[in-house]
Structure formats: C-alpha cells, structure tokens
Amino acid sequence: MTAVPRDLWRPASGCDDDCLPTAGEVPTVPVARRVLRLVAALGMLLTGIPVVLLLPVLPTRERQALVSGWARATARAFGVRLVVRGRLPRRRALLVANHVSWLDILAVLAVAPTRMVAKREIRSWPVVGLLAAAAGTVFVDRARPLTLPRTVARVAETLRAGRSVAVFPEGTTWCAGNGATDCRPGGGFRPAMFQAAIDTGSPVVPLRLTYCCATTGSTTTAAAFIGADTLLRSVARVVAARELVVSVTIAAALHPARDADRRLLARAAESAVHLVPTAGAVARTRLRPVPAVTPAVPAPALPADRELGLAA
C-alpha cells in the first residue's frame, strides 16, 4: 500500500498492486471456463439493453423483479455468487455502501433495484456506460465540485418521487483487505449525498459488501478494482477465481431528524458499514435505528443467507 495525500474533491485510497492477491493465493478455474464466463457475461450485458428499454413501461413490481433478476444473472455469469443477509425497509431510502469493485453495482441492484450514483467516467465504459445512463444513473463529475449541489438536488428529487437511490460515499474503491485500514480513502464517507436524505426525510440504509473465496473460506481482494488497475485486468481476475462470493449485509435503517448534521449522519452510517465505534455520533445526530420490515413491493422470495456489492 502507498500513502496518498487527501484530495477534498477526488478521494483516493492507499491501495496499490501489493493489495491484490498473489499468484496461487486464490484458486482458479480452467482457461476454457474463464472464456465461457466472459462470453456469458457479455451476453448478459447485451441483454441489458432491451431490459433498460422495457423499464419505463413496466409496473413497479415487474420493473424491480426484472432489474434484480438481470443483476443476479449477470453476476452469476461472471462466476460470482451473491449472499444477502437482512431486509430492506419498505420505504424509499438512501442506500449507502462501502466500495470495493465494479461488481458492487450488480450486488446492490440484485438486492435493491434502484437508481445509482456513480462517477462520470463510467458513462464512457463499453456497454456498461450506455446501460447506466439509460437506467437513470446520477453521474458525479469529481473534476467540477461546483456541480455537486445540483447532483444532491437530483438525488433529493428522486427520493421525493418515491425511488430509492444507492451511493458509494467513500468516493472511490479500495481493497477492503484484512487489516488494510491504511488503505481506506481519507475523510471516510463523504457527507454531501446524506443531505438529500435529511431534506426529504428519507431513511439511510447502510450496506456492508464483503468478498470471499468459498474454497478457502477467507476474504479476498480478487474482486478489488484499485490503483492503476484496468477494467480488463480486474475482470480477468474475477472470471478466473473459483467460487468467488459477495455478501451484502443490510444494517438497521437510520432515520435522521430534520435538523440532523449530514457529517454526523455520514459517520454513523460509516460505523454501521465498517463496524467501528461512532463516539456518540448517533445520539448527537438524533438518529433512530428501527427494525427492518418486509418491503411493500417484495423482492423475489429468498431464504435467510440467500444466494442471488461514487459519491462526493
């Protein structure tokens, strides 16, 4: 890992190639199977085009089921298994998660078919960028901080319209390896998007994403998309890994008061995601954790531990 100076507008992690698994650390599948996974994944990405075109004309229940099913199938095509723990509240909410990989987007969509907040660079990615734009993704231009209030306003409008929004408030990916606390982006969860939840009276739901290798039973950084890594190199690691599992743990919702401080709200959500003490931030921000309830528009029925992870 390397020390990276803090940039207020362009967060960066301390990760480098040393954070990635060494050769032989993660069991792999044969080359032929990797090729099949790539072909299957490309097929699912292309299938996403008609899916996006259908979304505006579908009722809410069918739209959510279609997005969730497509995300699960696409992750599976890459050779990734999803496990979900917990339930989402039935209200629209601001979903906040730690950020490890491009796979996080599929993991979140599989659990909660929702609009995403993502960095502007994703719009230029082949196929994925087209799908993201067509699905109503809110893009953040990290090079133009003056546009941030407009982005927060768009998130608030989406929440007021009854749609949930998912955001990765760390602002960038990092390896999330065991003991790699020095790699976490400086400044922690960025507070800007939390203002949209306060302004609209929306609950904040923390999501904890973790990646492990089922073969070894240990966490892995194989899915991490970090440093000078290229998208193709990261994809190659994912399709080569044997029994890669992404777990999504849904924490209790936080209900901010109208006069809540977005910075303290961000710290409280971060503590729920990373399981670290809040030093009283929850009480000072006047948050009320509430038990999760069954969604009004239920996702496909799945048993406990069921199989199906950028903001300023």
PDB file of C-alpha atoms in Angstrom:
ATOM      1  CA  MET A   1       0.000   0.000   0.000  1.00  0.00           C
ATOM      2  CA  THR A   2       1.089   3.582  -0.547  1.00  0.00           C
ATOM      3  CA  ALA A   3       0.338   6.807   1.268  1.00  0.00           C
ATOM      4  CA  VAL A   4      -1.910   9.030  -0.798  1.00  0.00           C
ATOM      5  CA  PRO A   5      -2.428  12.707   0.062  1.00  0.00           C
ATOM      6  CA  ARG A   6      -6.023  13.625   0.770  1.00  0.00           C
ATOM      7  CA  ASP A   7      -7.828  15.400  -2.055  1.00  0.00           C
ATOM      8  CA  LEU A   8     -11.023  17.114  -0.968  1.00  0.00           C
ATOM      9  CA  TRP A   9     -12.786  16.573  -4.284  1.00  0.00           C
ATOM     10  CA  ARG A  10     -11.100  13.493  -5.745  1.00  0.00           C
ATOM     11  CA  PRO A  11     -10.799  10.910  -2.961  1.00  0.00           C
ATOM     12  CA  ALA A  12      -8.148   8.234  -3.348  1.00  0.00           C
ATOM     13  CA  SER A  13      -7.279   5.069  -1.484  1.00  0.00           C
ATOM     14  CA  GLY A  14      -3.850   3.945  -0.339  1.00  0.00           C
ATOM     15  CA  CYS A  15      -4.095   0.741  -2.390  1.00  0.00           C
ATOM     16  CA  ASP A  16      -1.601  -0.497  -4.951  1.00  0.00           C
ATOM     17  CA  ASP A  17      -0.744  -3.844  -6.531  1.00  0.00           C
ATOM     18  CA  ASP A  18       0.517  -5.126  -3.169  1.00  0.00           C
ATOM     19  CA  CYS A  19      -3.119  -5.188  -2.024  1.00  0.00           C
ATOM     20  CA  LEU A  20      -4.086  -7.681  -4.744  1.00  0.00           C
ATOM     21  CA  PRO A  21      -3.798 -11.460  -4.232  1.00  0.00           C
ATOM     22  CA  THR A  22      -0.510 -13.065  -5.169  1.00  0.00           C
ATOM     23  CA  ALA A  23      -0.258 -15.839  -7.759  1.00  0.00           C
ATOM     24  CA  GLY A  24      -1.807 -19.017  -6.394  1.00  0.00           C
ATOM     25  CA  GLU A  25      -3.431 -17.314  -3.417  1.00  0.00           C
ATOM     26  CA  VAL A  26      -6.925 -17.631  -4.908  1.00  0.00           C
ATOM     27  CA  PRO A  27      -7.925 -20.966  -6.510  1.00  0.00           C
ATOM     28  CA  THR A  28      -8.728 -20.572 -10.203  1.00  0.00           C
ATOM     29  CA  VAL A  29     -10.836 -22.314 -12.828  1.00  0.00           C
ATOM     30  CA  PRO A  30      -9.535 -23.713 -16.155  1.00  0.00           C
ATOM     31  CA  VAL A  31      -8.988 -21.330 -19.060  1.00  0.00           C
ATOM     32  CA  ALA A  32     -11.900 -22.815 -21.009  1.00  0.00           C
ATOM     33  CA  ARG A  33     -14.271 -21.980 -18.169  1.00  0.00           C
ATOM     34  CA  ARG A  34     -12.951 -18.437 -17.991  1.00  0.00           C
ATOM     35  CA  VAL A  35     -13.734 -17.975 -21.681  1.00  0.00           C
ATOM     36  CA  LEU A  36     -17.252 -19.328 -21.171  1.00  0.00           C
ATOM     37  CA  ARG A  37     -17.785 -16.909 -18.308  1.00  0.00           C
ATOM     38  CA  LEU A  38     -16.642 -13.974 -20.429  1.00  0.00           C
ATOM     39  CA  VAL A  39     -18.979 -14.958 -23.244  1.00  0.00           C
ATOM     40  CA  ALA A  40     -21.881 -15.417 -20.830  1.00  0.00           C
ATOM     41  CA  ALA A  41     -21.181 -12.095 -19.127  1.00  0.00           C
ATOM     42  CA  LEU A  42     -21.001 -10.241 -22.426  1.00  0.00           C
ATOM     43  CA  GLY A  43     -24.305 -11.842 -23.414  1.00  0.00           C
ATOM     44  CA  MET A  44     -25.931 -10.642 -20.183  1.00  0.00           C
ATOM     45  CA  LEU A  45     -24.564  -7.125 -20.661  1.00  0.00           C
ATOM     46  CA  LEU A  46     -26.021  -7.004 -24.164  1.00  0.00           C
ATOM     47  CA  THR A  47     -29.303  -8.349 -22.805  1.00  0.00           C
ATOM     48  CA  GLY A  48     -29.317  -5.330 -20.528  1.00  0.00           C
ATOM     49  CA  ILE A  49     -30.078  -3.062 -23.496  1.00  0.00           C
ATOM     50  CA  PRO A  50     -33.632  -4.368 -24.097  1.00  0.00           C
ATOM     51  CA  VAL A  51     -34.066  -4.586 -20.315  1.00  0.00           C
ATOM     52  CA  VAL A  52     -33.417  -0.855 -19.992  1.00  0.00           C
ATOM     53  CA  LEU A  53     -35.793  -0.122 -22.857  1.00  0.00           C
ATOM     54  CA  LEU A  54     -38.563  -2.098 -21.150  1.00  0.00           C
ATOM     55  CA  LEU A  55     -38.235  -0.491 -17.739  1.00  0.00           C
ATOM     56  CA  PRO A  56     -40.238   2.725 -18.407  1.00  0.00           C
ATOM     57  CA  VAL A  57     -43.340   0.792 -19.490  1.00  0.00           C
ATOM     58  CA  LEU A  58     -43.386  -1.811 -16.718  1.00  0.00           C
ATOM     59  CA  PRO A  59     -45.266  -1.581 -13.391  1.00  0.00           C
ATOM     60  CA  THR A  60     -43.110  -1.116 -10.301  1.00  0.00           C
ATOM     61  CA  ARG A  61     -43.225  -4.749  -9.176  1.00  0.00           C
ATOM     62  CA  GLU A  62     -42.258  -6.120 -12.585  1.00  0.00           C
ATOM     63  CA  ARG A  63     -39.602  -3.435 -13.082  1.00  0.00           C
ATOM     64  CA  GLN A  64     -37.896  -4.267  -9.800  1.00  0.00           C
ATOM     65  CA  ALA A  65     -38.052  -8.011 -10.423  1.00  0.00           C
ATOM     66  CA  LEU A  66     -36.557  -7.575 -13.900  1.00  0.00           C
ATOM     67  CA  VAL A  67     -33.639  -5.402 -12.717  1.00  0.00           C
ATOM     68  CA  SER A  68     -32.933  -7.653  -9.740  1.00  0.00           C
ATOM     69  CA  GLY A  69     -33.055 -10.806 -11.864  1.00  0.00           C
ATOM     70  CA  TRP A  70     -30.794  -9.315 -14.535  1.00  0.00           C
ATOM     71  CA  ALA A  71     -28.224  -8.191 -11.944  1.00  0.00           C
ATOM     72  CA  ARG A  72     -28.162 -11.607 -10.262  1.00  0.00           C
ATOM     73  CA  ALA A  73     -27.844 -13.413 -13.589  1.00  0.00           C
ATOM     74  CA  THR A  74     -25.060 -11.102 -14.753  1.00  0.00           C
ATOM     75  CA  ALA A  75     -23.085 -11.596 -11.550  1.00  0.00           C
ATOM     76  CA  ARG A  76     -23.525 -15.343 -11.899  1.00  0.00           C
ATOM     77  CA  ALA A  77     -22.310 -15.181 -15.495  1.00  0.00           C
ATOM     78  CA  PHE A  78     -19.067 -13.659 -14.177  1.00  0.00           C
ATOM     79  CA  GLY A  79     -18.821 -16.649 -11.831  1.00  0.00           C
ATOM     80  CA  VAL A  80     -19.834 -14.708  -8.707  1.00  0.00           C
ATOM     81  CA  ARG A  81     -22.334 -15.961  -6.121  1.00  0.00           C
ATOM     82  CA  LEU A  82     -24.308 -13.466  -4.032  1.00  0.00           C
ATOM     83  CA  VAL A  83     -25.428 -13.937  -0.437  1.00  0.00           C
ATOM     84  CA  VAL A  84     -27.800 -11.458   1.205  1.00  0.00           C
ATOM     85  CA  ARG A  85     -28.396 -11.000   4.929  1.00  0.00           C
ATOM     86  CA  GLY A  86     -31.153  -8.789   6.293  1.00  0.00           C
ATOM     87  CA  ARG A  87     -34.114  -6.986   4.741  1.00  0.00           C
ATOM     88  CA  LEU A  88     -34.641  -3.538   3.338  1.00  0.00           C
ATOM     89  CA  PRO A  89     -37.248  -1.172   4.817  1.00  0.00           C
ATOM     90  CA  ARG A  90     -40.343  -0.856   2.658  1.00  0.00           C
ATOM     91  CA  ARG A  91     -39.941   2.919   2.227  1.00  0.00           C
ATOM     92  CA  ARG A  92     -37.785   4.511  -0.386  1.00  0.00           C
ATOM     93  CA  ALA A  93     -34.360   5.144   1.107  1.00  0.00           C
ATOM     94  CA  LEU A  94     -30.828   6.330   0.546  1.00  0.00           C
ATOM     95  CA  LEU A  95     -28.700   3.179   0.409  1.00  0.00           C
ATOM     96  CA  VAL A  96     -25.027   3.674   1.283  1.00  0.00           C
ATOM     97  CA  ALA A  97     -22.313   1.033   0.872  1.00  0.00           C
ATOM     98  CA  ASN A  98     -18.564   0.602   1.019  1.00  0.00           C
ATOM     99  CA  HIS A  99     -16.911   0.457  -2.386  1.00  0.00           C
ATOM    100  CA  VAL A 100     -14.585  -2.348  -3.450  1.00  0.00           C
ATOM    101  CA  SER A 101     -15.284  -3.239  -7.060  1.00  0.00           C
ATOM    102  CA  TRP A 102     -17.337  -2.621 -10.188  1.00  0.00           C
ATOM    103  CA  LEU A 103     -19.177  -5.767  -9.029  1.00  0.00           C
ATOM    104  CA  ASP A 104     -20.644  -3.700  -6.177  1.00  0.00           C
ATOM    105  CA  ILE A 105     -23.146  -2.217  -8.623  1.00  0.00           C
ATOM    106  CA  LEU A 106     -24.509  -5.640  -9.572  1.00  0.00           C
ATOM    107  CA  ALA A 107     -24.637  -6.684  -5.919  1.00  0.00           C
ATOM    108  CA  VAL A 108     -26.626  -3.614  -4.896  1.00  0.00           C
ATOM    109  CA  LEU A 109     -29.014  -3.868  -7.847  1.00  0.00           C
ATOM    110  CA  ALA A 110     -29.625  -7.547  -7.075  1.00  0.00           C
ATOM    111  CA  VAL A 111     -30.682  -6.620  -3.543  1.00  0.00           C
ATOM    112  CA  ALA A 112     -32.415  -3.309  -4.227  1.00  0.00           C
ATOM    113  CA  PRO A 113     -33.353  -2.400  -7.821  1.00  0.00           C
ATOM    114  CA  THR A 114     -32.677   1.301  -7.502  1.00  0.00           C
ATOM    115  CA  ARG A 115     -31.068   4.288  -9.122  1.00  0.00           C
ATOM    116  CA  MET A 116     -27.318   4.571  -8.648  1.00  0.00           C
ATOM    117  CA  VAL A 117     -24.962   7.477  -8.084  1.00  0.00           C
ATOM    118  CA  ALA A 118     -21.717   6.855  -9.982  1.00  0.00           C
ATOM    119  CA  LYS A 119     -18.636   8.697 -11.165  1.00  0.00           C
ATOM    120  CA  ARG A 120     -18.900  10.300 -14.579  1.00  0.00           C
ATOM    121  CA  GLU A 121     -16.127   8.102 -16.025  1.00  0.00           C
ATOM    122  CA  ILE A 122     -18.442   5.074 -16.000  1.00  0.00           C
ATOM    123  CA  ARG A 123     -20.511   6.667 -18.752  1.00  0.00           C
ATOM    124  CA  SER A 124     -17.618   6.010 -21.193  1.00  0.00           C
ATOM    125  CA  TRP A 125     -17.323   2.291 -20.343  1.00  0.00           C
ATOM    126  CA  PRO A 126     -18.330  -0.039 -23.208  1.00  0.00           C
ATOM    127  CA  VAL A 127     -21.959  -1.241 -22.921  1.00  0.00           C
ATOM    128  CA  VAL A 128     -21.978  -0.611 -19.158  1.00  0.00           C
ATOM    129  CA  GLY A 129     -21.934   3.157 -19.644  1.00  0.00           C
ATOM    130  CA  LEU A 130     -24.867   3.001 -22.048  1.00  0.00           C
ATOM    131  CA  LEU A 131     -26.860   0.851 -19.638  1.00  0.00           C
ATOM    132  CA  ALA A 132     -26.054   3.094 -16.684  1.00  0.00           C
ATOM    133  CA  ALA A 133     -27.161   6.242 -18.490  1.00  0.00           C
ATOM    134  CA  ALA A 134     -30.357   4.651 -19.812  1.00  0.00           C
ATOM    135  CA  ALA A 135     -31.235   3.370 -16.337  1.00  0.00           C
ATOM    136  CA  GLY A 136     -31.223   6.905 -14.944  1.00  0.00           C
ATOM    137  CA  THR A 137     -27.877   6.808 -13.115  1.00  0.00           C
ATOM    138  CA  VAL A 138     -26.947  10.099 -11.453  1.00  0.00           C
ATOM    139  CA  PHE A 139     -23.378  10.848 -12.529  1.00  0.00           C
ATOM    140  CA  VAL A 140     -20.940  12.789 -10.347  1.00  0.00           C
ATOM    141  CA  ASP A 141     -18.283  14.921 -12.027  1.00  0.00           C
ATOM    142  CA  ARG A 142     -15.482  14.867  -9.458  1.00  0.00           C
ATOM    143  CA  ALA A 143     -13.447  17.353 -11.503  1.00  0.00           C
ATOM    144  CA  ARG A 144     -16.187  20.013 -11.148  1.00  0.00           C
ATOM    145  CA  PRO A 145     -17.047  20.429  -7.461  1.00  0.00           C
ATOM    146  CA  LEU A 146     -19.370  23.356  -8.212  1.00  0.00           C
ATOM    147  CA  THR A 147     -21.827  20.911  -9.778  1.00  0.00           C
ATOM    148  CA  LEU A 148     -22.182  18.962  -6.518  1.00  0.00           C
ATOM    149  CA  PRO A 149     -25.231  20.885  -5.180  1.00  0.00           C
ATOM    150  CA  ARG A 150     -27.040  20.151  -8.445  1.00  0.00           C
ATOM    151  CA  THR A 151     -26.234  16.449  -8.096  1.00  0.00           C
ATOM    152  CA  VAL A 152     -27.505  16.388  -4.498  1.00  0.00           C
ATOM    153  CA  ALA A 153     -30.699  18.116  -5.683  1.00  0.00           C
ATOM    154  CA  ARG A 154     -31.225  15.392  -8.313  1.00  0.00           C
ATOM    155  CA  VAL A 155     -30.850  12.702  -5.675  1.00  0.00           C
ATOM    156  CA  ALA A 156     -33.378  14.523  -3.473  1.00  0.00           C
ATOM    157  CA  GLU A 157     -35.838  14.786  -6.367  1.00  0.00           C
ATOM    158  CA  THR A 158     -35.535  11.052  -6.992  1.00  0.00           C
ATOM    159  CA  LEU A 159     -36.206  10.303  -3.318  1.00  0.00           C
ATOM    160  CA  ARG A 160     -39.225  12.620  -3.266  1.00  0.00           C
ATOM    161  CA  ALA A 161     -40.572  10.760  -6.280  1.00  0.00           C
ATOM    162  CA  GLY A 162     -40.563   7.556  -4.219  1.00  0.00           C
ATOM    163  CA  ARG A 163     -37.470   5.958  -5.751  1.00  0.00           C
ATOM    164  CA  SER A 164     -34.563   4.673  -3.695  1.00  0.00           C
ATOM    165  CA  VAL A 165     -31.033   5.815  -4.539  1.00  0.00           C
ATOM    166  CA  ALA A 166     -27.792   3.923  -3.896  1.00  0.00           C
ATOM    167  CA  VAL A 167     -24.486   5.679  -3.380  1.00  0.00           C
ATOM    168  CA  PHE A 168     -20.891   4.745  -2.522  1.00  0.00           C
ATOM    169  CA  PRO A 169     -19.944   7.653  -0.233  1.00  0.00           C
ATOM    170  CA  GLU A 170     -16.300   6.647   0.132  1.00  0.00           C
ATOM    171  CA  GLY A 171     -15.940   8.200  -3.296  1.00  0.00           C
ATOM    172  CA  THR A 172     -13.573   5.566  -4.679  1.00  0.00           C
ATOM    173  CA  THR A 173     -12.821   1.864  -4.500  1.00  0.00           C
ATOM    174  CA  TRP A 174     -10.317   0.281  -2.118  1.00  0.00           C
ATOM    175  CA  CYS A 175      -9.176  -3.257  -1.397  1.00  0.00           C
ATOM    176  CA  ALA A 176     -11.026  -3.792   1.926  1.00  0.00           C
ATOM    177  CA  GLY A 177      -8.435  -6.432   2.826  1.00  0.00           C
ATOM    178  CA  ASN A 178      -7.952  -7.742   6.352  1.00  0.00           C
ATOM    179  CA  GLY A 179      -6.031  -5.183   8.403  1.00  0.00           C
ATOM    180  CA  ALA A 180      -5.871  -2.766   5.473  1.00  0.00           C
ATOM    181  CA  THR A 181      -7.268   0.210   7.396  1.00  0.00           C
ATOM    182  CA  ASP A 182      -4.474   2.418   5.992  1.00  0.00           C
ATOM    183  CA  CYS A 183      -5.933   1.828   2.544  1.00  0.00           C
ATOM    184  CA  ARG A 184      -9.312   3.358   3.322  1.00  0.00           C
ATOM    185  CA  PRO A 185      -9.944   6.628   1.458  1.00  0.00           C
ATOM    186  CA  GLY A 186      -9.084   9.672   3.515  1.00  0.00           C
ATOM    187  CA  GLY A 187     -12.019  11.506   5.011  1.00  0.00           C
ATOM    188  CA  GLY A 188     -14.282   8.462   5.270  1.00  0.00           C
ATOM    189  CA  PHE A 189     -17.845   8.683   3.992  1.00  0.00           C
ATOM    190  CA  ARG A 190     -18.378  11.923   2.096  1.00  0.00           C
ATOM    191  CA  PRO A 191     -21.380  13.723   3.631  1.00  0.00           C
ATOM    192  CA  ALA A 192     -22.844  15.579   0.646  1.00  0.00           C
ATOM    193  CA  MET A 193     -25.391  12.972  -0.509  1.00  0.00           C
ATOM    194  CA  PHE A 194     -26.640  12.461   3.042  1.00  0.00           C
ATOM    195  CA  GLN A 195     -28.154  15.952   2.825  1.00  0.00           C
ATOM    196  CA  ALA A 196     -30.648  14.598   0.286  1.00  0.00           C
ATOM    197  CA  ALA A 197     -31.897  12.078   2.867  1.00  0.00           C
ATOM    198  CA  ILE A 198     -32.235  14.804   5.522  1.00  0.00           C
ATOM    199  CA  ASP A 199     -34.069  17.188   3.168  1.00  0.00           C
ATOM    200  CA  THR A 200     -36.575  14.521   2.087  1.00  0.00           C
ATOM    201  CA  GLY A 201     -36.992  12.728   5.414  1.00  0.00           C
ATOM    202  CA  SER A 202     -35.674   9.509   3.896  1.00  0.00           C
ATOM    203  CA  PRO A 203     -34.103   6.705   5.938  1.00  0.00           C
ATOM    204  CA  VAL A 204     -30.459   5.874   5.357  1.00  0.00           C
ATOM    205  CA  VAL A 205     -29.752   2.148   4.986  1.00  0.00           C
ATOM    206  CA  PRO A 206     -26.099   1.052   5.369  1.00  0.00           C
ATOM    207  CA  LEU A 207     -24.996  -1.917   3.235  1.00  0.00           C
ATOM    208  CA  ARG A 208     -21.813  -3.837   4.005  1.00  0.00           C
ATOM    209  CA  LEU A 209     -20.197  -5.561   0.993  1.00  0.00           C
ATOM    210  CA  THR A 210     -17.576  -8.253   1.551  1.00  0.00           C
ATOM    211  CA  TYR A 211     -15.850 -10.612  -0.882  1.00  0.00           C
ATOM    212  CA  CYS A 212     -14.570 -14.050  -0.002  1.00  0.00           C
ATOM    213  CA  CYS A 213     -13.408 -17.259  -1.648  1.00  0.00           C
ATOM    214  CA  ALA A 214     -15.722 -20.121  -0.670  1.00  0.00           C
ATOM    215  CA  THR A 215     -12.993 -22.640  -1.491  1.00  0.00           C
ATOM    216  CA  THR A 216     -10.588 -21.270   1.124  1.00  0.00           C
ATOM    217  CA  GLY A 217     -13.202 -19.762   3.411  1.00  0.00           C
ATOM    218  CA  SER A 218     -11.304 -16.475   3.672  1.00  0.00           C
ATOM    219  CA  THR A 219     -11.857 -12.934   2.463  1.00  0.00           C
ATOM    220  CA  THR A 220     -10.137 -11.956  -0.763  1.00  0.00           C
ATOM    221  CA  THR A 221      -9.202  -8.832  -2.697  1.00  0.00           C
ATOM    222  CA  ALA A 222      -9.521 -10.615  -6.048  1.00  0.00           C
ATOM    223  CA  ALA A 223     -12.543  -8.505  -6.995  1.00  0.00           C
ATOM    224  CA  ALA A 224     -10.974  -5.198  -5.970  1.00  0.00           C
ATOM    225  CA  PHE A 225     -10.670  -2.525  -8.668  1.00  0.00           C
ATOM    226  CA  ILE A 226      -7.895  -0.287  -7.376  1.00  0.00           C
ATOM    227  CA  GLY A 227      -4.912   1.911  -8.138  1.00  0.00           C
ATOM    228  CA  ALA A 228      -3.549   1.602 -11.659  1.00  0.00           C
ATOM    229  CA  ASP A 229      -5.721  -1.450 -12.285  1.00  0.00           C
ATOM    230  CA  THR A 230      -7.513  -1.580 -15.633  1.00  0.00           C
ATOM    231  CA  LEU A 231     -11.089  -2.789 -16.010  1.00  0.00           C
ATOM    232  CA  LEU A 232      -9.977  -5.672 -18.243  1.00  0.00           C
ATOM    233  CA  ARG A 233      -7.366  -6.809 -15.724  1.00  0.00           C
ATOM    234  CA  SER A 234      -9.926  -6.715 -12.937  1.00  0.00           C
ATOM    235  CA  VAL A 235     -12.477  -8.643 -14.993  1.00  0.00           C
ATOM    236  CA  ALA A 236      -9.830 -11.249 -15.809  1.00  0.00           C
ATOM    237  CA  ARG A 237      -9.180 -11.836 -12.084  1.00  0.00           C
ATOM    238  CA  VAL A 238     -12.892 -12.203 -11.362  1.00  0.00           C
ATOM    239  CA  VAL A 239     -13.659 -14.711 -14.120  1.00  0.00           C
ATOM    240  CA  ALA A 240     -10.569 -16.719 -13.157  1.00  0.00           C
ATOM    241  CA  ALA A 241     -11.473 -17.011  -9.460  1.00  0.00           C
ATOM    242  CA  ARG A 242     -13.063 -20.208  -8.201  1.00  0.00           C
ATOM    243  CA  GLU A 243     -16.155 -19.803  -6.002  1.00  0.00           C
ATOM    244  CA  LEU A 244     -15.996 -16.044  -5.524  1.00  0.00           C
ATOM    245  CA  VAL A 245     -18.782 -14.903  -3.195  1.00  0.00           C
ATOM    246  CA  VAL A 246     -20.014 -11.367  -2.492  1.00  0.00           C
ATOM    247  CA  SER A 247     -22.036 -10.905   0.681  1.00  0.00           C
ATOM    248  CA  VAL A 248     -24.419  -7.990   1.185  1.00  0.00           C
ATOM    249  CA  THR A 249     -25.368  -7.316   4.805  1.00  0.00           C
ATOM    250  CA  ILE A 250     -28.247  -4.872   5.326  1.00  0.00           C
ATOM    251  CA  ALA A 251     -27.914  -2.939   8.587  1.00  0.00           C
ATOM    252  CA  ALA A 252     -30.744  -1.276  10.517  1.00  0.00           C
ATOM    253  CA  ALA A 253     -32.063   1.888   8.921  1.00  0.00           C
ATOM    254  CA  LEU A 254     -31.065   5.280  10.315  1.00  0.00           C
ATOM    255  CA  HIS A 255     -33.827   7.889  10.432  1.00  0.00           C
ATOM    256  CA  PRO A 256     -32.334  11.405  10.538  1.00  0.00           C
ATOM    257  CA  ALA A 257     -34.197  14.274  12.145  1.00  0.00           C
ATOM    258  CA  ARG A 258     -34.954  17.317  10.003  1.00  0.00           C
ATOM    259  CA  ASP A 259     -32.143  19.264  11.687  1.00  0.00           C
ATOM    260  CA  ALA A 260     -29.596  16.433  11.563  1.00  0.00           C
ATOM    261  CA  ASP A 261     -25.987  17.224  10.704  1.00  0.00           C
ATOM    262  CA  ARG A 262     -25.064  15.422   7.478  1.00  0.00           C
ATOM    263  CA  ARG A 263     -21.468  14.942   8.623  1.00  0.00           C
ATOM    264  CA  LEU A 264     -22.512  13.134  11.784  1.00  0.00           C
ATOM    265  CA  LEU A 265     -25.071  11.163   9.802  1.00  0.00           C
ATOM    266  CA  ALA A 266     -22.313  10.087   7.420  1.00  0.00           C
ATOM    267  CA  ARG A 267     -20.127   8.998  10.349  1.00  0.00           C
ATOM    268  CA  ALA A 268     -22.988   6.990  11.859  1.00  0.00           C
ATOM    269  CA  ALA A 269     -23.631   5.209   8.559  1.00  0.00           C
ATOM    270  CA  GLU A 270     -19.914   4.560   8.122  1.00  0.00           C
ATOM    271  CA  SER A 271     -19.724   2.985  11.566  1.00  0.00           C
ATOM    272  CA  ALA A 272     -22.571   0.625  10.646  1.00  0.00           C
ATOM    273  CA  VAL A 273     -20.821  -0.400   7.422  1.00  0.00           C
ATOM    274  CA  HIS A 274     -17.329  -0.851   8.861  1.00  0.00           C
ATOM    275  CA  LEU A 275     -18.410  -1.890  12.380  1.00  0.00           C
ATOM    276  CA  VAL A 276     -16.413   0.786  14.165  1.00  0.00           C
ATOM    277  CA  PRO A 277     -17.448   2.892  17.218  1.00  0.00           C
ATOM    278  CA  THR A 278     -19.259   6.157  16.495  1.00  0.00           C
ATOM    279  CA  ALA A 279     -18.060   8.054  19.626  1.00  0.00           C
ATOM    280  CA  GLY A 280     -21.623   9.226  20.288  1.00  0.00           C
ATOM    281  CA  ALA A 281     -22.248  10.499  16.764  1.00  0.00           C
ATOM    282  CA  VAL A 282     -25.551   8.634  16.515  1.00  0.00           C
ATOM    283  CA  ALA A 283     -27.013  10.308  19.582  1.00  0.00           C
ATOM    284  CA  ARG A 284     -25.843  13.777  18.616  1.00  0.00           C
ATOM    285  CA  THR A 285     -27.299  13.413  15.126  1.00  0.00           C
ATOM    286  CA  ARG A 286     -30.688  12.358  16.546  1.00  0.00           C
ATOM    287  CA  LEU A 287     -30.956   9.137  14.560  1.00  0.00           C
ATOM    288  CA  ARG A 288     -33.421   6.408  15.291  1.00  0.00           C
ATOM    289  CA  PRO A 289     -32.349   2.906  14.192  1.00  0.00           C
ATOM    290  CA  VAL A 290     -35.538   0.969  13.507  1.00  0.00           C
ATOM    291  CA  PRO A 291     -36.173  -2.704  12.814  1.00  0.00           C
ATOM    292  CA  ALA A 292     -36.284  -3.526   9.116  1.00  0.00           C
ATOM    293  CA  VAL A 293     -39.696  -4.549   7.801  1.00  0.00           C
ATOM    294  CA  THR A 294     -40.876  -6.553   4.837  1.00  0.00           C
ATOM    295  CA  PRO A 295     -40.843  -4.459   1.628  1.00  0.00           C
ATOM    296  CA  ALA A 296     -44.216  -3.274   0.278  1.00  0.00           C
ATOM    297  CA  VAL A 297     -43.054  -4.433  -3.143  1.00  0.00           C
ATOM    298  CA  PRO A 298     -41.238  -7.625  -2.200  1.00  0.00           C
ATOM    299  CA  ALA A 299     -38.161  -8.826  -3.998  1.00  0.00           C
ATOM    300  CA  PRO A 300     -38.111 -12.447  -5.172  1.00  0.00           C
ATOM    301  CA  ALA A 301     -38.547 -14.698  -2.122  1.00  0.00           C
ATOM    302  CA  LEU A 302     -35.191 -15.939  -0.850  1.00  0.00           C
ATOM    303  CA  PRO A 303     -34.305 -17.758   2.381  1.00  0.00           C
ATOM    304  CA  ALA A 304     -32.007 -16.326   5.045  1.00  0.00           C
ATOM    305  CA  ASP A 305     -28.369 -16.098   3.861  1.00  0.00           C
ATOM    306  CA  ARG A 306     -29.846 -16.475   0.418  1.00  0.00           C
ATOM    307  CA  GLU A 307     -27.898 -16.624  -2.832  1.00  0.00           C
ATOM    308  CA  LEU A 308     -28.678 -14.398  -5.513  1.00  0.00           C
ATOM    309  CA  GLY A 309     -21.589  -5.098  -3.735  1.00  0.00           C
ATOM    310  CA  LEU A 310     -19.292   7.347  -6.287  1.00  0.00           C
ATOM    311  CA  ALA A 311     -20.215   9.983  -4.333  1.00  0.00           C
ATOM    312  CA  ALA A 312     -18.694  13.243  -3.114  1.00  0.00           C
TER     313      ALA A 312
END
